[in-house]
mmCIF file of C-alpha atoms in Angstrom:
data_model
loop_
_atom_site.group_PDB
_atom_site.id
_atom_site.type_symbol
_atom_site.label_atom_id
_atom_site.label_comp_id
_atom_site.label_asym_id
_atom_site.label_seq_id
_atom_site.Cartn_x
_atom_site.Cartn_y
_atom_site.Cartn_z
ATOM 1 C CA MET K 17 -16.234 20.065 8.523
ATOM 2 C CA MET K 18 -15.549 23.805 8.557
ATOM 3 C CA LEU K 19 -15.820 24.111 12.336
ATOM 4 C CA VAL K 20 -12.665 22.090 12.945
ATOM 5 C CA GLN K 21 -10.595 23.055 9.901
ATOM 6 C CA GLN K 22 -9.587 26.435 11.284
ATOM 7 C CA TYR K 23 -8.059 24.848 14.408
ATOM 8 C CA VAL K 24 -5.830 22.117 13.027
ATOM 9 C CA PHE K 25 -2.295 23.598 13.028
ATOM 10 C CA VAL K 26 -0.373 22.868 16.215
ATOM 11 C CA ASP K 27 3.337 23.482 16.784
ATOM 12 C CA LEU K 28 4.336 20.150 18.356
ATOM 13 C CA ASP K 29 7.715 21.462 19.551
ATOM 14 C CA ALA K 30 6.106 24.468 21.248
ATOM 15 C CA ALA K 31 3.449 22.242 22.822
ATOM 16 C CA ALA K 32 6.169 19.962 24.209
ATOM 17 C CA LEU K 33 7.682 22.935 26.058
ATOM 18 C CA LEU K 34 4.483 23.707 27.957
ATOM 19 C CA THR K 35 4.560 22.535 31.547
ATOM 20 C CA PRO K 36 1.721 20.867 33.425
ATOM 21 C CA ALA K 37 1.706 23.889 35.765
ATOM 22 C CA GLN K 38 1.142 26.292 32.857
ATOM 23 C CA VAL K 39 -1.688 24.130 31.523
ATOM 24 C CA GLU K 40 -3.255 23.889 34.982
ATOM 25 C CA THR K 41 -3.061 27.665 35.469
ATOM 26 C CA TYR K 42 -4.694 28.259 32.083
ATOM 27 C CA LEU K 43 -7.531 25.842 32.852
ATOM 28 C CA VAL K 44 -8.168 27.316 36.304
ATOM 29 C CA ASN K 45 -8.082 30.876 34.922
ATOM 30 C CA ARG K 46 -10.607 29.897 32.216
ATOM 31 C CA GLY K 47 -13.129 28.475 34.684
ATOM 32 C CA TRP K 48 -12.352 24.763 34.449
ATOM 33 C CA ALA K 49 -12.657 22.642 37.606
ATOM 34 C CA ARG K 50 -10.717 19.526 38.529
ATOM 35 C CA ALA K 51 -13.058 16.568 38.407
ATOM 36 C CA GLU K 52 -10.926 13.507 39.024
ATOM 37 C CA THR K 53 -7.436 12.133 38.703
ATOM 38 C CA GLU K 54 -6.731 9.496 36.085
ATOM 39 C CA PRO K 55 -3.854 7.195 36.881
ATOM 40 C CA PRO K 56 -1.157 7.332 35.841
ATOM 41 C CA GLY K 57 -0.590 11.071 35.735
ATOM 42 C CA GLY K 58 -3.821 12.309 34.151
ATOM 43 C CA GLN K 59 -6.277 14.946 35.313
ATOM 44 C CA ILE K 60 -9.876 15.386 34.146
ATOM 45 C CA TRP K 61 -11.246 18.945 33.988
ATOM 46 C CA ILE K 62 -14.909 19.892 33.595
ATOM 47 C CA ARG K 63 -16.995 23.024 33.116
ATOM 48 C CA PRO K 64 -19.618 24.166 35.658
ATOM 49 C CA ASP K 65 -22.823 22.090 35.434
ATOM 50 C CA ASP K 66 -25.057 25.062 34.759
ATOM 51 C CA GLU K 67 -22.971 26.379 31.861
ATOM 52 C CA PRO K 68 -24.763 25.997 28.514
ATOM 53 C CA LEU K 69 -22.994 24.549 25.513
ATOM 54 C CA SER K 70 -21.252 27.260 23.481
ATOM 55 C CA PRO K 71 -23.437 28.537 20.604
ATOM 56 C CA HIS K 72 -20.874 27.621 17.950
ATOM 57 C CA LEU K 73 -21.088 23.986 19.071
ATOM 58 C CA THR K 74 -24.877 23.878 18.782
ATOM 59 C CA VAL K 75 -25.217 25.289 15.251
ATOM 60 C CA LEU K 76 -24.594 21.937 13.619
ATOM 61 C CA PRO K 77 -28.046 20.352 13.393
ATOM 62 C CA GLU K 78 -26.792 17.237 11.585
ATOM 63 C CA TYR K 79 -24.309 16.515 14.377
ATOM 64 C CA LYS K 80 -25.026 15.636 17.958
ATOM 65 C CA PRO K 81 -23.226 18.259 20.077
ATOM 66 C CA HIS K 82 -22.114 15.700 22.659
ATOM 67 C CA LEU K 83 -20.155 13.909 19.925
ATOM 68 C CA VAL K 84 -18.329 17.126 19.012
ATOM 69 C CA TRP K 85 -17.882 18.246 22.621
ATOM 70 C CA PRO K 86 -17.639 15.522 25.300
ATOM 71 C CA GLY K 87 -17.921 17.959 28.227
ATOM 72 C CA TYR K 88 -14.429 17.517 29.668
ATOM 73 C CA VAL K 89 -10.734 17.765 28.848
ATOM 74 C CA ARG K 90 -7.721 15.754 29.975
ATOM 75 C CA SER K 91 -4.348 17.126 31.005
ATOM 76 C CA LEU K 92 -1.173 15.422 32.168
ATOM 77 C CA THR K 93 0.450 16.084 35.535
ATOM 78 C CA SER K 94 3.968 15.176 34.350
ATOM 79 C CA THR K 95 6.116 15.609 31.251
ATOM 80 C CA ARG K 96 7.632 12.132 31.653
ATOM 81 C CA PHE K 97 5.204 10.492 29.241
ATOM 82 C CA ARG K 98 6.524 9.594 25.800
ATOM 83 C CA ASP K 99 3.411 11.033 24.170
ATOM 84 C CA TYR K 100 3.360 14.207 26.308
ATOM 85 C CA ALA K 101 3.575 16.595 23.330
ATOM 86 C CA GLY K 102 0.811 14.750 21.471
ATOM 87 C CA ARG K 103 -1.476 14.745 24.480
ATOM 88 C CA VAL K 104 -0.889 18.472 25.018
ATOM 89 C CA CYS K 105 -1.722 19.055 21.342
ATOM 90 C CA GLU K 106 -4.998 17.157 21.765
ATOM 91 C CA LEU K 107 -5.813 19.315 24.783
ATOM 92 C CA LEU K 108 -4.986 22.527 22.896
ATOM 93 C CA LEU K 109 -7.155 21.464 19.959
ATOM 94 C CA THR K 110 -10.081 20.671 22.243
ATOM 95 C CA LEU K 111 -9.724 23.968 24.106
ATOM 96 C CA ALA K 112 -9.525 25.892 20.827
ATOM 97 C CA LEU K 113 -12.685 24.189 19.607
ATOM 98 C CA PHE K 114 -14.487 24.876 22.873
ATOM 99 C CA GLU K 115 -13.326 28.524 23.030
ATOM 100 C CA HIS K 116 -13.889 29.095 19.297
ATOM 101 C CA ARG K 117 -10.312 30.329 18.917
ATOM 102 C CA LEU K 118 -7.264 29.422 16.879
ATOM 103 C CA VAL K 119 -5.158 26.772 18.554
ATOM 104 C CA SER K 120 -2.068 28.945 18.015
ATOM 105 C CA ASP K 121 -3.726 31.655 20.139
ATOM 106 C CA VAL K 122 -4.504 29.185 22.921
ATOM 107 C CA LEU K 123 -0.926 27.887 22.747
ATOM 108 C CA ALA K 124 0.453 31.441 22.975
ATOM 109 C CA ASP K 125 -1.739 32.197 26.000
ATOM 110 C CA VAL K 126 -0.634 29.039 27.831
ATOM 111 C CA ARG K 127 3.025 29.627 26.944
ATOM 112 C CA ALA K 128 2.848 33.179 28.369
ATOM 113 C CA LEU K 129 1.845 31.885 31.809
ATOM 114 C CA PRO K 130 4.402 31.395 34.594
ATOM 115 C CA ASP K 131 5.634 27.886 35.254
ATOM 116 C CA GLN K 132 3.878 27.487 38.595
ATOM 117 C CA ALA K 133 0.637 25.818 39.573
ATOM 118 C CA ALA K 134 -2.494 27.808 40.351
ATOM 119 C CA THR K 135 -4.842 27.322 43.257
ATOM 120 C CA PRO K 136 -8.552 26.820 42.543
ATOM 121 C CA GLU K 137 -9.096 30.559 43.085
ATOM 122 C CA GLY K 138 -6.681 31.244 40.174
ATOM 123 C CA THR K 139 -3.818 32.620 42.269
ATOM 124 C CA PRO K 140 -0.346 31.021 42.151
ATOM 125 C CA SER K 141 0.304 28.471 44.834
#
């Protein structure tokens, strides 16, 4: 599937160095909203209800868009999980697919953010 092939390289070591605060700031700055907390240590993020599905996700007539894009992403609130790097990679891949960008670009943008949490308005807390 060509849509996903351009997003598959992820630097696992670089992803492991991202903090939950950097990920949270990125999501808030990009318009994501906290939906619910998933124990233990997970956070669900959603897009605004009135936002249409991105055009690049609707150009696949043989696929059902909701199977390609579930409508939410998951982040972790702590680095203490054994699979932290893998879960961050999954998040980066999903964001890259949603934003129609290379995952390395998304990773670079998250890495450039300060290591402090953002408030819902997008300003550091």
